[in-house]
C-alpha positions as protocol buffer text, in pm:
chain_id: "A"
residue {
  index: 1
  type: MET
  ca { x: 7029 y: 9196 z: 12096 }
}
residue {
  index: 2
  type: SER
  ca { x: 7309 y: 9069 z: 11899 }
}
residue {
  index: 3
  type: SER
  ca { x: 7589 y: 9314 z: 11702 }
}
residue {
  index: 4
  type: PRO
  ca { x: 7510 y: 9320 z: 11313 }
}
residue {
  index: 5
  type: LEU
  ca { x: 7957 y: 9287 z: 11273 }
}
residue {
  index: 6
  type: PRO
  ca { x: 8040 y: 8931 z: 11224 }
}
residue {
  index: 7
  type: ASP
  ca { x: 8266 y: 8712 z: 11512 }
}
residue {
  index: 8
  type: GLY
  ca { x: 8557 y: 8928 z: 11614 }
}
residue {
  index: 9
  type: ALA
  ca { x: 8509 y: 9200 z: 11419 }
}
residue {
  index: 10
  type: ARG
  ca { x: 8591 y: 9529 z: 11616 }
}
residue {
  index: 11
  type: PRO
  ca { x: 8377 y: 9817 z: 11469 }
}
residue {
  index: 12
  type: PHE
  ca { x: 8568 y: 10179 z: 11435 }
}
residue {
  index: 13
  type: ASP
  ca { x: 8739 y: 10399 z: 11713 }
}
residue {
  index: 14
  type: SER
  ca { x: 8497 y: 10674 z: 11671 }
}
residue {
  index: 15
  type: ALA
  ca { x: 8548 y: 10740 z: 12040 }
}
residue {
  index: 16
  type: SER
  ca { x: 8940 y: 10836 z: 12000 }
}
residue {
  index: 17
  type: LEU
  ca { x: 8902 y: 11023 z: 11695 }
}
residue {
  index: 18
  type: LYS
  ca { x: 8625 y: 11227 z: 11802 }
}
residue {
  index: 19
  type: PRO
  ca { x: 8880 y: 11432 z: 12050 }
}
residue {
  index: 20
  type: TYR
  ca { x: 9118 y: 11474 z: 11802 }
}
residue {
  index: 21
  type: ILE
  ca { x: 8906 y: 11584 z: 11554 }
}
residue {
  index: 22
  type: LYS
  ca { x: 8860 y: 11904 z: 11778 }
}
residue {
  index: 23
  type: GLN
  ca { x: 9217 y: 11944 z: 11858 }
}
residue {
  index: 24
  type: LYS
  ca { x: 9332 y: 11931 z: 11527 }
}
residue {
  index: 25
  type: ILE
  ca { x: 9052 y: 12187 z: 11380 }
}
residue {
  index: 26
  type: GLN
  ca { x: 9121 y: 12403 z: 11653 }
}
residue {
  index: 27
  type: SER
  ca { x: 9530 y: 12404 z: 11586 }
}
residue {
  index: 28
  type: THR
  ca { x: 9504 y: 12455 z: 11253 }
}
residue {
  index: 29
  type: LEU
  ca { x: 9252 y: 12742 z: 11309 }
}
residue {
  index: 30
  type: SER
  ca { x: 9319 y: 12894 z: 11635 }
}
residue {
  index: 31
  type: ASN
  ca { x: 9476 y: 13245 z: 11491 }
}
residue {
  index: 32
  type: VAL
  ca { x: 9355 y: 13226 z: 11114 }
}
residue {
  index: 33
  type: ALA
  ca { x: 9051 y: 13474 z: 11052 }
}
residue {
  index: 34
  type: TRP
  ca { x: 8876 y: 13419 z: 10728 }
}
residue {
  index: 35
  type: ASP
  ca { x: 9039 y: 13492 z: 10370 }
}
residue {
  index: 36
  type: LYS
  ca { x: 8886 y: 13545 z: 10088 }
}
residue {
  index: 37
  type: ASP
  ca { x: 9134 y: 13352 z: 9833 }
}
residue {
  index: 38
  type: LYS
  ca { x: 8974 y: 13000 z: 9753 }
}
residue {
  index: 39
  type: GLU
  ca { x: 9268 y: 12846 z: 9727 }
}
residue {
  index: 40
  type: ARG
  ca { x: 9407 y: 12887 z: 10142 }
}
residue {
  index: 41
  type: VAL
  ca { x: 9072 y: 12768 z: 10192 }
}
residue {
  index: 42
  type: LYS
  ca { x: 9090 y: 12500 z: 10002 }
}
residue {
  index: 43
  type: GLU
  ca { x: 9474 y: 12382 z: 10148 }
}
residue {
  index: 44
  type: LEU
  ca { x: 9326 y: 12485 z: 10514 }
}
residue {
  index: 45
  type: ALA
  ca { x: 9024 y: 12195 z: 10440 }
}
residue {
  index: 46
  type: LYS
  ca { x: 9265 y: 11916 z: 10295 }
}
residue {
  index: 47
  type: GLU
  ca { x: 9518 y: 11981 z: 10517 }
}
residue {
  index: 48
  type: ILE
  ca { x: 9261 y: 11879 z: 10832 }
}
residue {
  index: 49
  type: GLY
  ca { x: 9077 y: 11632 z: 10633 }
}
residue {
  index: 50
  type: ASP
  ca { x: 9448 y: 11440 z: 10514 }
}
residue {
  index: 51
  type: ARG
  ca { x: 9518 y: 11407 z: 10900 }
}
residue {
  index: 52
  type: VAL
  ca { x: 9163 y: 11347 z: 10993 }
}
residue {
  index: 53
  type: LYS
  ca { x: 9230 y: 11046 z: 10744 }
}
residue {
  index: 54
  type: HIS
  ca { x: 9558 y: 10942 z: 10823 }
}
residue {
  index: 55
  type: ARG
  ca { x: 9428 y: 10932 z: 11246 }
}
residue {
  index: 56
  type: CYS
  ca { x: 9135 y: 10658 z: 11063 }
}
residue {
  index: 57
  type: MET
  ca { x: 9419 y: 10447 z: 10956 }
}
residue {
  index: 58
  type: ASP
  ca { x: 9610 y: 10446 z: 11244 }
}
residue {
  index: 59
  type: LEU
  ca { x: 9327 y: 10380 z: 11460 }
}
residue {
  index: 60
  type: GLY
  ca { x: 9159 y: 10138 z: 11245 }
}
residue {
  index: 61
  type: GLY
  ca { x: 9359 y: 10047 z: 10973 }
}
residue {
  index: 62
  type: LYS
  ca { x: 9417 y: 10087 z: 10626 }
}
residue {
  index: 63
  type: ASP
  ca { x: 9253 y: 9722 z: 10508 }
}
residue {
  index: 64
  type: LYS
  ca { x: 8956 y: 9697 z: 10762 }
}
residue {
  index: 65
  type: PHE
  ca { x: 8830 y: 10064 z: 10646 }
}
residue {
  index: 66
  type: LYS
  ca { x: 8711 y: 10297 z: 10347 }
}
residue {
  index: 67
  type: TYR
  ca { x: 8709 y: 10630 z: 10493 }
}
residue {
  index: 68
  type: ILE
  ca { x: 8537 y: 10858 z: 10370 }
}
residue {
  index: 69
  type: ILE
  ca { x: 8588 y: 11228 z: 10517 }
}
residue {
  index: 70
  type: LEU
  ca { x: 8464 y: 11541 z: 10423 }
}
residue {
  index: 71
  type: THR
  ca { x: 8578 y: 11936 z: 10568 }
}
residue {
  index: 72
  type: GLN
  ca { x: 8435 y: 12239 z: 10489 }
}
residue {
  index: 73
  type: VAL
  ca { x: 8586 y: 12558 z: 10618 }
}
residue {
  index: 74
  type: THR
  ca { x: 8308 y: 12898 z: 10525 }
}
residue {
  index: 75
  type: GLU
  ca { x: 8276 y: 13232 z: 10645 }
}
residue {
  index: 76
  type: ASN
  ca { x: 8099 y: 13282 z: 10954 }
}
residue {
  index: 77
  type: LEU
  ca { x: 7856 y: 13591 z: 10858 }
}
residue {
  index: 78
  type: GLY
  ca { x: 7597 y: 13517 z: 11171 }
}
residue {
  index: 79
  type: GLN
  ca { x: 7428 y: 13224 z: 10914 }
}
residue {
  index: 80
  type: GLY
  ca { x: 7196 y: 12966 z: 11020 }
}
residue {
  index: 81
  type: GLY
  ca { x: 7273 y: 12628 z: 10898 }
}
residue {
  index: 82
  type: ARG
  ca { x: 7122 y: 12227 z: 10892 }
}
residue {
  index: 83
  type: ALA
  ca { x: 7344 y: 11965 z: 10939 }
}
residue {
  index: 84
  type: ASP
  ca { x: 7220 y: 11613 z: 11034 }
}
residue {
  index: 85
  type: LEU
  ca { x: 7533 y: 11416 z: 11119 }
}
residue {
  index: 86
  type: SER
  ca { x: 7852 y: 11642 z: 11206 }
}
residue {
  index: 87
  type: LEU
  ca { x: 8089 y: 11765 z: 11402 }
}
residue {
  index: 88
  type: HIS
  ca { x: 8116 y: 12169 z: 11479 }
}
residue {
  index: 89
  type: TRP
  ca { x: 8407 y: 12367 z: 11621 }
}
residue {
  index: 90
  type: GLU
  ca { x: 8315 y: 12646 z: 11783 }
}
residue {
  index: 91
  type: ASP
  ca { x: 8572 y: 12660 z: 12078 }
}
residue {
  index: 92
  type: ALA
  ca { x: 8802 y: 12968 z: 11880 }
}
residue {
  index: 93
  type: ASP
  ca { x: 8955 y: 13226 z: 11877 }
}
residue {
  index: 94
  type: SER
  ca { x: 8848 y: 13337 z: 11577 }
}
residue {
  index: 95
  type: ASP
  ca { x: 8463 y: 13441 z: 11518 }
}
residue {
  index: 96
  type: SER
  ca { x: 8531 y: 13453 z: 11121 }
}
residue {
  index: 97
  type: ILE
  ca { x: 8583 y: 13059 z: 11062 }
}
residue {
  index: 98
  type: ILE
  ca { x: 8280 y: 12788 z: 11094 }
}
residue {
  index: 99
  type: CYS
  ca { x: 8463 y: 12419 z: 11015 }
}
residue {
  index: 100
  type: VAL
  ca { x: 8280 y: 12124 z: 10970 }
}
residue {
  index: 101
  type: CYS
  ca { x: 8422 y: 11760 z: 10961 }
}
residue {
  index: 102
  type: ILE
  ca { x: 8225 y: 11506 z: 10866 }
}
residue {
  index: 103
  type: VAL
  ca { x: 8394 y: 11114 z: 10901 }
}
residue {
  index: 104
  type: PHE
  ca { x: 8283 y: 10802 z: 10743 }
}
residue {
  index: 105
  type: ALA
  ca { x: 8451 y: 10461 z: 10829 }
}
residue {
  index: 106
  type: ILE
  ca { x: 8296 y: 10202 z: 10611 }
}
residue {
  index: 107
  type: LYS
  ca { x: 8391 y: 9842 z: 10705 }
}
residue {
  index: 108
  type: THR
  ca { x: 8507 y: 9645 z: 10432 }
}
residue {
  index: 109
  type: GLY
  ca { x: 8796 y: 9335 z: 10587 }
}
residue {
  index: 110
  type: GLN
  ca { x: 8778 y: 9088 z: 10837 }
}
């Protein structure tokens, strides 16, 4: 089976990114309880998303990929959920927060 990538092109190193995302979410949210302050929740999601974006650029470069990072922090009320593509964080001291971080690295150049 041939690769869909052009000769010499390397795929994005997602295997290195996954443990980084898990560690970053754990370190950011480990001792945080749910806060009804929407601005604080936005800050937490933005902080995680920005750090993941910078790590993506370190791994794949700024010119070779475009990155889409979606980070959602919500209150854990025991609700069900469905996601077709995501990384869920559950290793926490806090039972009050759910965080989902989705990353797309889209190849743009050689």
